[in-house]
PDB file of C-alpha atoms in Angstrom:
ATOM      1  CA  MET A 300     150.368 111.831 149.263  1.00 58.00           C
ATOM      2  CA  SER A 301     150.548 109.247 151.954  1.00 62.00           C
ATOM      3  CA  GLU A 302     152.227 105.922 151.621  1.00 76.00           C
ATOM      4  CA  GLN A 303     150.046 102.959 152.337  1.00 84.00           C
ATOM      5  CA  ALA A 304     151.502 100.319 154.577  1.00 84.00           C
ATOM      6  CA  PRO A 305     151.731  96.860 153.018  1.00 85.00           C
ATOM      7  CA  PRO A 306     149.121  94.405 154.253  1.00 82.00           C
ATOM      8  CA  PRO A 307     150.263  92.375 157.244  1.00 85.00           C
ATOM      9  CA  GLU A 308     151.758  88.980 156.484  1.00 86.00           C
ATOM     10  CA  SER A 309     149.200  86.248 157.038  1.00 85.00           C
ATOM     11  CA  LEU A 310     150.012  83.415 159.356  1.00 87.00           C
ATOM     12  CA  LEU A 311     147.282  81.376 157.650  1.00 92.00           C
ATOM     13  CA  PRO A 312     147.900  79.908 154.165  1.00 92.00           C
ATOM     14  CA  TYR A 313     144.894  81.549 152.450  1.00 90.00           C
ATOM     15  CA  ASP A 314     146.546  81.475 149.018  1.00 89.00           C
ATOM     16  CA  ARG A 315     147.110  77.723 149.217  1.00 89.00           C
ATOM     17  CA  TRP A 316     143.606  77.077 150.575  1.00 91.00           C
ATOM     18  CA  THR A 317     142.054  79.113 147.765  1.00 90.00           C
ATOM     19  CA  GLU A 318     144.132  77.273 145.158  1.00 90.00           C
ATOM     20  CA  GLU A 319     143.104  73.904 146.644  1.00 91.00           C
ATOM     21  CA  ALA A 320     139.426  74.901 146.639  1.00 92.00           C
ATOM     22  CA  MET A 321     139.561  75.975 142.999  1.00 92.00           C
ATOM     23  CA  ARG A 322     141.336  72.767 141.952  1.00 92.00           C
ATOM     24  CA  ASN A 323     138.708  70.807 143.851  1.00 93.00           C
ATOM     25  CA  VAL A 324     135.923  72.538 141.864  1.00 94.00           C
ATOM     26  CA  ALA A 325     137.552  71.382 138.617  1.00 95.00           C
ATOM     27  CA  LEU A 326     138.145  67.870 139.979  1.00 95.00           C
ATOM     28  CA  ARG A 327     134.544  67.583 141.183  1.00 95.00           C
ATOM     29  CA  ALA A 328     133.327  68.556 137.693  1.00 95.00           C
ATOM     30  CA  LEU A 329     135.612  65.897 136.185  1.00 95.00           C
ATOM     31  CA  ASP A 330     134.421  63.358 138.801  1.00 94.00           C
ATOM     32  CA  PHE A 331     130.824  64.115 137.843  1.00 95.00           C
ATOM     33  CA  ALA A 332     131.546  63.729 134.129  1.00 95.00           C
ATOM     34  CA  ALA A 333     133.394  60.454 134.769  1.00 95.00           C
ATOM     35  CA  ALA A 334     130.449  59.019 136.709  1.00 94.00           C
ATOM     36  CA  ASN A 335     127.529  60.512 134.745  1.00 93.00           C
ATOM     37  CA  GLY A 336     128.798  61.830 131.432  1.00 92.00           C
ATOM     38  CA  LEU A 337     128.616  65.478 130.456  1.00 92.00           C
ATOM     39  CA  PRO A 338     125.119  66.930 130.985  1.00 92.00           C
ATOM     40  CA  GLY A 339     123.508  69.124 128.338  1.00 91.00           C
ATOM     41  CA  GLU A 340     125.932  71.354 126.488  1.00 93.00           C
ATOM     42  CA  HIS A 341     128.647  71.280 129.154  1.00 94.00           C
ATOM     43  CA  HIS A 342     132.145  70.512 127.924  1.00 94.00           C
ATOM     44  CA  PHE A 343     135.573  71.086 129.380  1.00 95.00           C
ATOM     45  CA  TYR A 344     138.836  72.533 128.195  1.00 95.00           C
ATOM     46  CA  LEU A 345     141.755  71.286 130.292  1.00 95.00           C
ATOM     47  CA  THR A 346     145.125  72.970 129.960  1.00 95.00           C
ATOM     48  CA  PHE A 347     148.075  71.186 131.493  1.00 96.00           C
ATOM     49  CA  ARG A 348     151.858  71.141 131.552  1.00 95.00           C
ATOM     50  CA  THR A 349     153.217  68.408 129.298  1.00 94.00           C
ATOM     51  CA  ASP A 350     156.659  68.893 130.850  1.00 94.00           C
ATOM     52  CA  HIS A 351     155.448  68.278 134.413  1.00 96.00           C
ATOM     53  CA  PRO A 352     156.824  65.108 136.062  1.00 95.00           C
ATOM     54  CA  GLY A 353     154.304  62.273 135.820  1.00 94.00           C
ATOM     55  CA  THR A 354     152.442  63.685 132.807  1.00 95.00           C
ATOM     56  CA  GLN A 355     152.083  60.973 130.173  1.00 95.00           C
ATOM     57  CA  VAL A 356     151.231  61.920 126.587  1.00 94.00           C
ATOM     58  CA  PRO A 357     152.227  60.215 123.329  1.00 93.00           C
ATOM     59  CA  GLY A 358     155.653  61.231 122.030  1.00 91.00           C
ATOM     60  CA  HIS A 359     154.339  62.962 118.900  1.00 90.00           C
ATOM     61  CA  LEU A 360     152.100  65.192 121.041  1.00 91.00           C
ATOM     62  CA  LYS A 361     154.888  65.877 123.532  1.00 92.00           C
ATOM     63  CA  ALA A 362     157.080  66.961 120.579  1.00 92.00           C
ATOM     64  CA  ARG A 363     154.319  69.214 119.255  1.00 92.00           C
ATOM     65  CA  TYR A 364     153.372  70.611 122.680  1.00 93.00           C
ATOM     66  CA  PRO A 365     156.622  70.522 124.701  1.00 93.00           C
ATOM     67  CA  GLN A 366     155.370  72.708 127.547  1.00 94.00           C
ATOM     68  CA  GLU A 367     151.613  73.100 127.605  1.00 95.00           C
ATOM     69  CA  MET A 368     148.609  71.537 125.896  1.00 94.00           C
ATOM     70  CA  THR A 369     144.849  72.060 125.956  1.00 94.00           C
ATOM     71  CA  ILE A 370     142.417  69.216 125.373  1.00 94.00           C
ATOM     72  CA  VAL A 371     138.660  69.339 124.933  1.00 93.00           C
ATOM     73  CA  LEU A 372     136.407  66.837 126.673  1.00 94.00           C
ATOM     74  CA  GLN A 373     133.158  67.014 124.761  1.00 92.00           C
ATOM     75  CA  HIS A 374     131.916  64.325 122.378  1.00 87.00           C
ATOM     76  CA  GLN A 375     134.585  61.713 121.930  1.00 88.00           C
ATOM     77  CA  PHE A 376     136.548  60.763 124.994  1.00 92.00           C
ATOM     78  CA  TRP A 377     136.490  57.636 127.137  1.00 94.00           C
ATOM     79  CA  ASP A 378     137.704  56.152 130.406  1.00 95.00           C
ATOM     80  CA  LEU A 379     137.787  59.503 132.206  1.00 96.00           C
ATOM     81  CA  LYS A 380     139.063  58.808 135.725  1.00 96.00           C
ATOM     82  CA  VAL A 381     139.951  61.066 138.619  1.00 95.00           C
ATOM     83  CA  ASP A 382     142.274  59.164 140.934  1.00 94.00           C
ATOM     84  CA  ARG A 383     142.502  61.197 144.120  1.00 93.00           C
ATOM     85  CA  THR A 384     144.865  58.695 145.730  1.00 93.00           C
ATOM     86  CA  ALA A 385     147.398  58.912 142.891  1.00 93.00           C
ATOM     87  CA  GLN A 386     146.465  62.609 142.398  1.00 93.00           C
ATOM     88  CA  ARG A 387     145.977  62.369 138.660  1.00 95.00           C
ATOM     89  CA  VAL A 388     143.380  62.435 135.898  1.00 96.00           C
ATOM     90  CA  SER A 389     143.428  59.958 133.028  1.00 96.00           C
ATOM     91  CA  VAL A 390     141.373  60.083 129.856  1.00 96.00           C
ATOM     92  CA  GLY A 391     141.276  58.384 126.471  1.00 95.00           C
ATOM     93  CA  LEU A 392     141.223  60.575 123.367  1.00 93.00           C
ATOM     94  CA  SER A 393     141.886  60.121 119.672  1.00 91.00           C
ATOM     95  CA  PHE A 394     144.531  62.223 117.926  1.00 88.00           C
ATOM     96  CA  GLY A 395     144.613  61.948 114.154  1.00 86.00           C
ATOM     97  CA  GLY A 396     142.639  58.716 114.383  1.00 87.00           C
ATOM     98  CA  VAL A 397     145.095  57.177 116.864  1.00 89.00           C
ATOM     99  CA  ALA A 398     143.734  56.370 120.329  1.00 91.00           C
ATOM    100  CA  ALA A 399     145.802  57.466 123.316  1.00 93.00           C
ATOM    101  CA  THR A 400     145.420  57.603 127.078  1.00 94.00           C
ATOM    102  CA  LEU A 401     146.666  60.786 128.704  1.00 96.00           C
ATOM    103  CA  ILE A 402     147.687  60.839 132.349  1.00 96.00           C
ATOM    104  CA  ILE A 403     147.696  64.283 133.932  1.00 96.00           C
ATOM    105  CA  PRO A 404     148.837  64.841 137.530  1.00 95.00           C
ATOM    106  CA  PHE A 405     146.665  67.312 139.450  1.00 94.00           C
ATOM    107  CA  ALA A 406     149.764  69.472 139.902  1.00 93.00           C
ATOM    108  CA  ALA A 407     150.189  69.715 136.096  1.00 95.00           C
ATOM    109  CA  LEU A 408     146.758  71.326 135.596  1.00 94.00           C
ATOM    110  CA  VAL A 409     147.039  74.951 134.518  1.00 94.00           C
ATOM    111  CA  ALA A 410     143.428  75.799 133.663  1.00 95.00           C
ATOM    112  CA  PHE A 411     139.890  74.430 133.550  1.00 95.00           C
ATOM    113  CA  TRP A 412     137.142  76.033 131.443  1.00 94.00           C
ATOM    114  CA  ASP A 413     133.501  75.096 130.866  1.00 94.00           C
ATOM    115  CA  PRO A 414     132.468  77.517 128.105  1.00 92.00           C
ATOM    116  CA  HIS A 415     128.808  76.504 128.283  1.00 91.00           C
ATOM    117  CA  VAL A 416     128.410  78.334 131.586  1.00 91.00           C
ATOM    118  CA  ARG A 417     131.550  80.492 131.381  1.00 92.00           C
ATOM    119  CA  VAL A 418     133.198  78.941 134.409  1.00 90.00           C
ATOM    120  CA  GLY A 419     136.938  79.162 134.198  1.00 92.00           C
ATOM    121  CA  LEU A 420     139.702  78.528 136.676  1.00 92.00           C
ATOM    122  CA  ARG A 421     143.411  79.229 136.327  1.00 94.00           C
ATOM    123  CA  PHE A 422     145.853  77.487 138.630  1.00 88.00           C
ATOM    124  CA  GLY A 423     149.332  78.381 139.813  1.00 82.00           C
ATOM    125  CA  GLU A 424     152.141  75.870 140.006  1.00 72.00           C
ATOM    126  CA  MET A 425     151.915  73.377 142.825  1.00 63.00           C
ATOM    127  CA  THR A 426     154.970  72.588 144.882  1.00 53.00           C
ATOM    128  CA  THR A 427     155.586  69.162 146.383  1.00 47.00           C
ATOM    129  CA  SER A 428     154.196  70.316 149.741  1.00 49.00           C
ATOM    130  CA  ASP A 429     151.120  71.758 147.986  1.00 49.00           C
ATOM    131  CA  ALA A 430     150.569  68.466 146.143  1.00 49.00           C
ATOM    132  CA  GLU A 431     150.619  66.583 149.430  1.00 52.00           C
ATOM    133  CA  ALA A 432     147.889  68.880 150.752  1.00 49.00           C
ATOM    134  CA  ALA A 433     145.955  68.917 147.446  1.00 46.00           C
ATOM    135  CA  PRO A 434     142.345  67.797 147.070  1.00 44.00           C
ATOM    136  CA  GLY A 435     142.160  64.084 147.569  1.00 44.00           C
ATOM    137  CA  ALA A 436     145.221  63.907 149.788  1.00 41.00           C
ATOM    138  CA  ASP A 437     142.691  63.140 152.474  1.00 41.00           C
ATOM    139  CA  ASP A 438     139.069  62.120 152.154  1.00 38.00           C
ATOM    140  CA  ALA A 439     137.559  65.294 153.614  1.00 34.00           C
ATOM    141  CA  GLU A 440     135.425  67.309 151.237  1.00 35.00           C
ATOM    142  CA  PRO A 441     136.020  71.036 151.587  1.00 31.00           C
ATOM    143  CA  ALA A 442     132.992  73.204 152.300  1.00 31.00           C
ATOM    144  CA  GLU A 443     131.638  75.504 149.617  1.00 31.00           C
ATOM    145  CA  SER A 444     133.995  78.400 149.386  1.00 28.00           C
ATOM    146  CA  PRO A 445     133.853  81.989 148.152  1.00 28.00           C
ATOM    147  CA  ALA A 446     136.712  80.993 145.818  1.00 30.00           C
ATOM    148  CA  ALA A 447     134.268  78.899 143.810  1.00 30.00           C
ATOM    149  CA  GLU A 448     131.943  81.879 143.455  1.00 30.00           C
ATOM    150  CA  SER A 449     134.692  84.254 142.396  1.00 30.00           C
ATOM    151  CA  ALA A 450     135.812  81.720 139.807  1.00 31.00           C
ATOM    152  CA  SER A 451     132.687  82.151 137.700  1.00 31.00           C
ATOM    153  CA  SER A 452     134.655  83.965 135.023  1.00 30.00           C
ATOM    154  CA  PRO A 453     138.033  82.923 133.650  1.00 33.00           C
ATOM    155  CA  ALA A 454     140.914  84.370 135.640  1.00 32.00           C
ATOM    156  CA  ALA A 455     138.379  86.706 137.265  1.00 30.00           C
ATOM    157  CA  GLU A 456     140.402  88.187 140.084  1.00 30.00           C
ATOM    158  CA  LYS A 457     143.323  85.789 140.140  1.00 30.00           C
ATOM    159  CA  PRO A 458     146.610  87.096 138.784  1.00 31.00           C
ATOM    160  CA  GLU A 459     147.665  85.269 135.674  1.00 37.00           C
ATOM    161  CA  ALA A 460     150.530  82.833 135.849  1.00 38.00           C
ATOM    162  CA  PRO A 461     153.578  83.656 133.746  1.00 39.00           C
ATOM    163  CA  LYS A 462     153.021  82.779 130.099  1.00 42.00           C
ATOM    164  CA  PRO A 463     155.259  80.156 128.466  1.00 43.00           C
ATOM    165  CA  ASP A 464     157.381  81.161 125.464  1.00 46.00           C
ATOM    166  CA  THR A 465     154.947  79.430 123.116  1.00 46.00           C
ATOM    167  CA  PRO A 466     151.188  79.917 123.429  1.00 47.00           C
ATOM    168  CA  ALA A 467     148.975  76.979 124.350  1.00 46.00           C
ATOM    169  CA  GLN A 468     147.227  75.413 121.406  1.00 45.00           C
ATOM    170  CA  VAL A 469     143.842  73.754 121.424  1.00 47.00           C
ATOM    171  CA  VAL A 470     143.800  70.306 119.894  1.00 46.00           C
ATOM    172  CA  SER A 471     140.734  70.326 117.637  1.00 44.00           C
ATOM    173  CA  LEU A 472     138.504  67.292 117.637  1.00 44.00           C
ATOM    174  CA  ASP A 473     136.168  68.628 114.925  1.00 47.00           C
ATOM    175  CA  ALA A 474     137.383  66.049 112.407  1.00 47.00           C
ATOM    176  CA  PHE A 475     136.126  63.260 114.654  1.00 44.00           C
ATOM    177  CA  ARG A 476     132.661  64.648 115.402  1.00 47.00           C
ATOM    178  CA  ARG A 477     129.621  63.089 113.796  1.00 50.00           C
ATOM    179  CA  ARG A 478     128.117  65.221 111.083  1.00 50.00           C
ATOM    180  CA  PRO A 479     124.362  65.625 110.572  1.00 56.00           C
ATOM    181  CA  GLY A 480     123.150  62.626 108.633  1.00 55.00           C
ATOM    182  CA  GLY A 481     125.615  60.307 110.398  1.00 52.00           C
ATOM    183  CA  THR A 482     128.537  60.766 107.982  1.00 50.00           C
ATOM    184  CA  ARG A 483     132.126  61.464 108.854  1.00 47.00           C
ATOM    185  CA  ASP A 484     134.755  63.270 106.820  1.00 46.00           C
TER     186      ASP A 484
END
């Protein structure tokens, strides 16, 4: 058996560029939804670190989800904004009938998933230098990239990030959806 030599070390930051391109795909989808609403049956699951600096969630949610939380942007959300200058997403949601605005730094995003078309992206942790070079740090739009194509299935060929001690939980908004006939529970 022959030993294979390790691949040569790249002098170009391909990993960072790929990560930036994938984050930009998610941010462009959020930008579109903020400007136009969600088309058809599209809806988004956003998973983010609640313990990341700059993340703002109500205290009762932070206590319930101390590390990671997943929200669903589908029927009842408002004021969705992607602020590329401040490098954060903000959105209004209702939790147990109480309205709240969540502020999520781009660097806190862990995953983006649009189950309608099975597009999923998983992100690694961003360092301070990565955040400075993140999408929106300058006004240039990156060209279409093969990373966007390979991201057509969740965690397709990207190694998974280490799992936190507690699994992420999806906050269900079913109780707030309109029922056929216009009644609510």
